[in-house]
Amino acid sequence: MSFKINLLICFFILHLWDATGHKIGIYEIKKGDFSVKVTNYGARIISVLLPDKNGKIGDVVLGYDTIGEYVNDTSSFGAIVGRVANRIGGARFTLNGTLYKLIANDGENTLHGGPKGFGHVVWKVSKYKKDGPHPRITLTYHSTDGEQGFPGDLLASVTYALEDPYKLSVVMKAKALNKATPVNLAQHAYWNLGGHNSGDILSNDIQIFASHITPLDQHFIPTGKIAPVKNTPYDFLKPRKVGSQFKKLQNGYDINYPLDSTEKLKPTAIVHDKKSGRVMSLQTTEPAVQLYTANTLVKKGKGGFVYQPYSAICLETQGFPDAVNHPNFPSTIVTPENPYFHKMLFTFSIKKY
């Protein structure tokens, strides 16, 4: 009986229309043997297919088989998270003399915009080109004044585009329509270059172009300090295995790295899975990147495969977490005169040795 009900729920959700008449669907952009699937529920990446060193095509992001599972997801699989990604301490901040109280959904803190953040709303598909020389999809979302406690109307968009060769561009924009507001969007894909069902990522080599981290308190809120990574388990300035320093950590990685580069499009990280030969290089316009190693993940995913802790790497480029409560951090405040822009560029390649 429960199985039948779940099937009916999934069928209904696949044909659901939001209040403005927009359907939840799945959209593919494709360039040769490189393809990305997206759903407008949370503007999520739900699959990335590309070849390994032997030419075998594999899906390198974790996820689910049905839209219904994404609707009930608590791990932000593939989502655009916001209005403010990461944590806001005490679920509150003061802006221009006004105290704003948010909805807490992570103990006393707000995580990824609240319980109904951008990863849990229906976005509008405004442009879509499946294939050809410039495959791309643009999704937009109008966040209203007071939504999840945040001030002002905000028009957000994300464009996923495939470029040559094996490049995925992610461009996030937001415009404050009437009030100043914090904005910090992040793309929350869970990457496993060996394939979503290949096990843990502890043997992946990773390099992060950052000499510092922002240390956390016991509630995972930045203390406000910026600390060097030298002689700590957080030092990935030279490539090494993700799991090589795990014994020195309490439970994997979940930490923000301020990036060293001052370039507009900054070198961010490189990940290499030796077994498949796949390499992922990331660049961003943002000042920082969050490294998360799926420390507490236990989920039944695609094809019934059960994802376990450390089965993926998240590289979430972003503004500094809790910047609204730390004047020494780069500002994440967006005004009608100063819109938000955030680009990520993923470049995939193969190393056969």
C-alpha positions as semicolon CSV with decimal commas, in nm:
position;residue;x (nm);y (nm);z (nm)
1;M;0,000;0,000;0,000
2;S;0,282;0,242;0,094
3;F;0,461;0,165;-0,235
4;K;0,145;0,245;-0,435
5;I;0,097;0,573;-0,248
6;N;0,459;0,673;-0,318
7;L;0,411;0,600;-0,688
8;L;0,101;0,818;-0,694
9;I;0,280;1,098;-0,511
10;C;0,573;1,085;-0,757
11;F;0,332;1,085;-1,055
12;F;0,150;1,386;-0,911
13;I;0,474;1,577;-0,845
14;L;0,600;1,516;-1,200
15;H;0,284;1,688;-1,321
16;L;0,267;1,954;-1,050
17;W;0,212;2,316;-1,145
18;D;0,308;2,598;-0,914
19;A;0,088;2,900;-0,835
20;T;0,212;3,087;-1,144
21;G;0,151;2,793;-1,377
22;H;0,503;2,652;-1,403
23;K;0,551;2,278;-1,418
24;I;0,822;2,083;-1,237
25;G;1,021;1,906;-1,505
26;I;1,359;1,763;-1,607
27;Y;1,567;1,934;-1,874
28;E;1,880;1,805;-2,048
29;I;2,158;2,006;-2,210
30;K;2,391;1,798;-2,425
31;K;2,710;1,835;-2,627
32;G;2,832;1,508;-2,781
33;D;2,891;1,257;-2,500
34;F;2,876;1,531;-2,234
35;S;2,533;1,599;-2,083
36;V;2,382;1,765;-1,779
37;K;2,026;1,720;-1,652
38;V;1,856;1,986;-1,443
39;T;1,521;2,012;-1,268
40;N;1,351;2,345;-1,204
41;Y;1,266;2,223;-0,854
42;G;1,545;2,402;-0,667
43;A;1,727;2,470;-0,998
44;R;1,913;2,147;-0,927
45;I;2,176;1,959;-1,122
46;I;2,053;1,600;-1,112
47;S;2,306;1,429;-1,340
48;V;2,635;1,498;-1,516
49;L;2,736;1,235;-1,771
50;L;3,087;1,221;-1,918
51;P;3,342;0,959;-2,025
52;D;3,622;0,808;-1,817
53;K;3,973;0,720;-1,940
54;N;3,834;0,412;-2,120
55;G;3,552;0,605;-2,287
56;K;3,287;0,462;-2,055
57;I;3,012;0,714;-1,975
58;G;2,932;0,764;-1,607
59;D;2,719;0,990;-1,390
60;V;2,945;1,185;-1,155
61;V;2,691;1,354;-0,924
62;L;2,488;1,198;-0,645
63;G;2,111;1,223;-0,659
64;Y;1,777;1,046;-0,686
65;D;1,566;0,871;-0,948
66;T;1,246;1,076;-0,903
67;I;1,140;1,436;-0,857
68;G;0,946;1,331;-0,549
69;E;1,269;1,232;-0,375
70;Y;1,420;1,574;-0,448
71;V;1,112;1,743;-0,301
72;N;1,170;1,549;0,022
73;D;1,549;1,588;0,013
74;T;1,730;1,724;0,320
75;S;2,083;1,716;0,176
76;S;2,050;1,987;-0,094
77;F;2,155;1,741;-0,368
78;G;2,252;1,954;-0,668
79;A;2,052;2,257;-0,552
80;I;2,102;2,629;-0,584
81;V;2,091;2,720;-0,216
82;G;1,999;3,067;-0,090
83;R;1,890;3,341;-0,040
84;V;2,200;3,301;0,179
85;A;2,399;2,978;0,153
86;N;2,576;2,821;0,450
87;R;2,492;2,929;0,806
88;I;2,373;3,252;0,965
89;G;2,449;3,244;1,337
90;G;2,152;3,277;1,571
91;A;1,918;3,300;1,268
92;R;1,937;3,678;1,282
93;F;2,129;3,980;1,155
94;T;2,106;4,358;1,161
95;L;2,104;4,561;0,840
96;N;2,076;4,940;0,823
97;G;1,963;4,950;1,186
98;T;1,689;4,688;1,150
99;L;1,708;4,348;1,320
100;Y;1,590;4,066;1,094
101;K;1,488;3,737;1,255
102;L;1,505;3,437;1,023
103;I;1,365;3,086;1,045
104;A;1,610;2,857;1,223
105;N;1,655;2,514;1,064
106;D;1,998;2,407;1,197
107;G;1,975;2,422;1,573
108;E;1,956;2,794;1,651
109;N;2,101;2,888;1,311
110;T;1,968;2,934;0,959
111;L;2,120;2,700;0,701
112;H;2,102;2,750;0,322
113;G;1,830;3,014;0,341
114;G;1,595;2,838;0,581
115;P;1,361;2,538;0,564
116;K;1,213;2,661;0,236
117;G;1,519;2,818;0,080
118;F;1,589;2,843;-0,293
119;G;1,663;2,470;-0,314
120;H;1,302;2,394;-0,219
121;V;1,104;2,619;-0,453
122;V;0,996;2,591;-0,815
123;W;1,199;2,804;-1,054
124;K;1,073;2,928;-1,391
125;V;1,248;2,807;-1,707
126;S;1,301;3,128;-1,901
127;K;1,543;3,005;-2,172
128;Y;1,626;2,654;-2,289
129;K;1,842;2,521;-2,574
130;K;1,899;2,147;-2,542
131;D;2,185;2,103;-2,791
132;G;2,360;2,268;-3,083
133;P;2,670;2,486;-3,049
134;H;2,555;2,658;-2,728
135;P;2,339;2,428;-2,509
136;R;2,206;2,616;-2,205
137;I;1,917;2,661;-1,967
138;T;1,827;2,969;-1,762
139;L;1,599;2,946;-1,458
140;T;1,462;3,238;-1,259
141;Y;1,298;3,280;-0,919
142;H;1,126;3,582;-0,762
143;S;1,182;3,575;-0,385
144;T;0,935;3,801;-0,208
145;D;0,993;4,052;0,071
146;G;0,994;3,870;0,407
147;E;1,042;3,524;0,257
148;Q;1,213;3,308;0,523
149;G;1,264;3,638;0,710
150;F;1,486;3,813;0,452
151;P;1,418;4,175;0,351
152;G;1,312;4,291;0,006
153;D;1,203;4,139;-0,322
154;L;1,483;3,961;-0,507
155;L;1,495;3,835;-0,864
156;A;1,743;3,547;-0,890
157;S;1,859;3,349;-1,192
158;V;2,097;3,068;-1,277
159;T;2,224;2,970;-1,622
160;Y;2,379;2,630;-1,686
161;A;2,571;2,617;-2,015
162;L;2,799;2,363;-2,185
163;E;3,115;2,491;-2,348
164;D;3,399;2,325;-2,541
165;P;3,562;2,101;-2,446
166;Y;3,384;1,943;-2,149
167;K;3,318;2,268;-1,968
168;L;3,015;2,346;-1,753
169;S;2,949;2,712;-1,679
170;V;2,719;2,807;-1,390
171;V;2,624;3,176;-1,370
172;M;2,414;3,297;-1,077
173;K;2,268;3,647;-1,075
174;A;2,038;3,834;-0,839
175;K;1,887;4,182;-0,836
176;A;1,739;4,346;-0,526
177;L;1,419;4,513;-0,643
178;N;1,343;4,747;-0,353
179;K;1,560;4,689;-0,042
180;A;1,915;4,603;0,052
181;T;1,945;4,234;0,137
182;P;2,214;3,971;0,194
183;V;2,267;3,735;-0,101
184;N;2,505;3,439;-0,111
185;L;2,400;3,174;-0,363
186;A;2,583;2,842;-0,395
187;Q;2,564;2,539;-0,625
188;H;2,548;2,233;-0,400
189;A;2,631;1,939;-0,629
190;Y;2,779;1,629;-0,466
191;W;3,065;1,518;-0,694
192;N;3,213;1,170;-0,723
193;L;3,434;1,154;-1,032
194;G;3,452;0,775;-1,011
195;G;3,075;0,762;-1,062
196;H;2,792;0,836;-0,820
197;N;2,785;0,472;-0,707
198;S;3,161;0,410;-0,687
199;G;3,203;0,441;-0,310
200;D;3,403;0,694;-0,109
201;I;3,619;0,979;-0,239
202;L;3,897;0,946;0,022
203;S;4,155;0,838;-0,239
204;N;4,080;1,131;-0,471
205;D;4,362;1,382;-0,504
206;I;4,254;1,739;-0,432
207;Q;4,425;2,075;-0,455
208;I;4,267;2,394;-0,315
209;F;4,419;2,730;-0,402
210;A;4,378;2,879;-0,056
211;S;4,626;2,949;0,224
212;H;4,364;3,017;0,493
213;I;4,036;2,896;0,643
214;T;3,770;3,066;0,854
215;P;3,768;2,863;1,181
216;L;3,436;2,757;1,334
217;D;3,288;2,743;1,682
218;Q;3,107;2,436;1,819
219;H;2,792;2,532;1,627
220;F;2,974;2,551;1,289
221;I;2,958;2,933;1,289
222;P;3,273;3,126;1,193
223;T;3,453;3,281;1,488
224;G;3,549;3,580;1,274
225;K;3,914;3,482;1,258
226;I;4,104;3,394;0,940
227;A;4,368;3,128;1,010
228;P;4,654;2,989;0,800
229;V;4,633;2,627;0,682
230;K;5,008;2,568;0,708
231;N;5,089;2,265;0,928
232;T;4,719;2,174;0,962
233;P;4,499;1,903;0,803
234;Y;4,336;2,180;0,598
235;D;4,642;2,240;0,380
236;F;4,567;2,137;0,020
237;L;4,795;2,391;-0,148
238;K;4,974;2,092;-0,300
239;P;4,765;1,798;-0,426
240;R;4,709;1,515;-0,180
241;K;4,445;1,255;-0,103
242;V;4,122;1,381;0,052
243;G;4,147;1,124;0,332
244;S;4,519;1,160;0,401
245;Q;4,466;1,371;0,717
246;F;4,128;1,235;0,831
247;K;4,274;1,096;1,154
248;K;4,347;1,452;1,263
249;L;3,986;1,564;1,206
250;Q;3,678;1,512;1,416
251;N;3,456;1,422;1,120
252;G;3,579;1,503;0,770
253;Y;3,583;1,846;0,608
254;D;3,316;2,116;0,627
255;I;3,511;2,442;0,615
256;N;3,535;2,769;0,422
257;Y;3,855;2,859;0,237
258;P;3,920;3,223;0,139
259;L;4,084;3,197;-0,204
260;D;4,432;3,333;-0,262
261;S;4,384;3,469;-0,612
262;T;4,276;3,826;-0,682
263;E;4,186;3,744;-1,043
264;K;3,827;3,796;-1,154
265;L;3,793;3,424;-1,237
266;K;3,999;3,260;-0,964
267;P;4,165;2,919;-0,963
268;T;3,970;2,737;-0,694
269;A;4,028;2,361;-0,681
270;I;4,132;2,056;-0,881
271;V;4,006;1,703;-0,807
272;H;4,149;1,387;-0,968
273;D;4,006;1,035;-0,945
274;K;4,290;0,806;-1,055
275;K;4,076;0,497;-1,111
276;S;3,849;0,663;-1,371
277;G;4,113;0,913;-1,484
278;R;3,860;1,197;-1,456
279;V;3,983;1,539;-1,348
280;M;3,762;1,832;-1,246
281;S;3,906;2,184;-1,231
282;L;3,701;2,467;-1,080
283;Q;3,728;2,844;-1,117
284;T;3,503;3,110;-0,964
285;T;3,441;3,482;-0,929
286;E;3,357;3,437;-0,559
287;P;3,604;3,506;-0,274
288;A;3,580;3,162;-0,110
289;V;3,491;2,795;-0,142
290;Q;3,336;2,555;0,108
291;L;3,487;2,206;0,111
292;Y;3,238;1,946;0,237
293;T;3,300;1,571;0,228
294;A;2,943;1,447;0,287
295;N;3,035;1,362;0,644
296;T;2,694;1,252;0,771
297;L;2,536;1,137;0,446
298;V;2,331;0,816;0,450
299;K;2,079;0,822;0,164
300;K;1,925;0,578;-0,080
301;G;2,001;0,732;-0,417
302;K;1,997;0,658;-0,788
303;G;1,930;0,298;-0,880
304;G;1,878;0,211;-0,513
305;F;2,245;0,263;-0,432
306;V;2,291;0,367;-0,069
307;Y;2,526;0,665;-0,035
308;Q;2,745;0,658;0,272
309;P;2,956;0,923;0,451
310;Y;3,246;1,053;0,239
311;S;3,087;0,934;-0,087
312;A;3,115;1,280;-0,247
313;I;3,295;1,612;-0,248
314;C;3,105;1,941;-0,244
315;L;3,294;2,249;-0,362
316;E;3,056;2,537;-0,296
317;T;3,199;2,868;-0,414
318;Q;3,051;3,147;-0,207
319;G;3,085;3,460;0,000
320;F;3,212;3,405;0,353
321;P;2,962;3,223;0,579
322;D;2,777;3,441;0,832
323;A;2,928;3,751;0,670
324;V;2,622;3,952;0,780
325;N;2,741;3,915;1,140
326;H;3,114;3,972;1,079
327;P;3,205;4,324;0,961
328;N;3,562;4,209;0,884
329;F;3,436;3,960;0,621
330;P;3,369;4,072;0,261
331;S;3,016;4,210;0,238
332;T;2,737;3,995;0,094
333;I;2,485;4,282;0,086
334;V;2,314;4,344;-0,247
335;T;2,127;4,667;-0,325
336;P;1,909;4,776;-0,618
337;E;2,211;4,970;-0,748
338;N;2,461;4,684;-0,704
339;P;2,335;4,348;-0,834
340;Y;2,484;4,009;-0,751
341;F;2,698;3,808;-0,997
342;H;2,862;3,471;-0,936
343;K;3,024;3,244;-1,195
344;M;3,159;2,893;-1,160
345;L;3,347;2,721;-1,443
346;F;3,397;2,344;-1,423
347;T;3,649;2,198;-1,668
348;F;3,659;1,818;-1,702
349;S;3,953;1,629;-1,849
350;I;4,127;1,290;-1,842
351;K;4,461;1,176;-1,699
352;K;4,546;0,825;-1,821
353;Y;4,850;0,771;-1,601
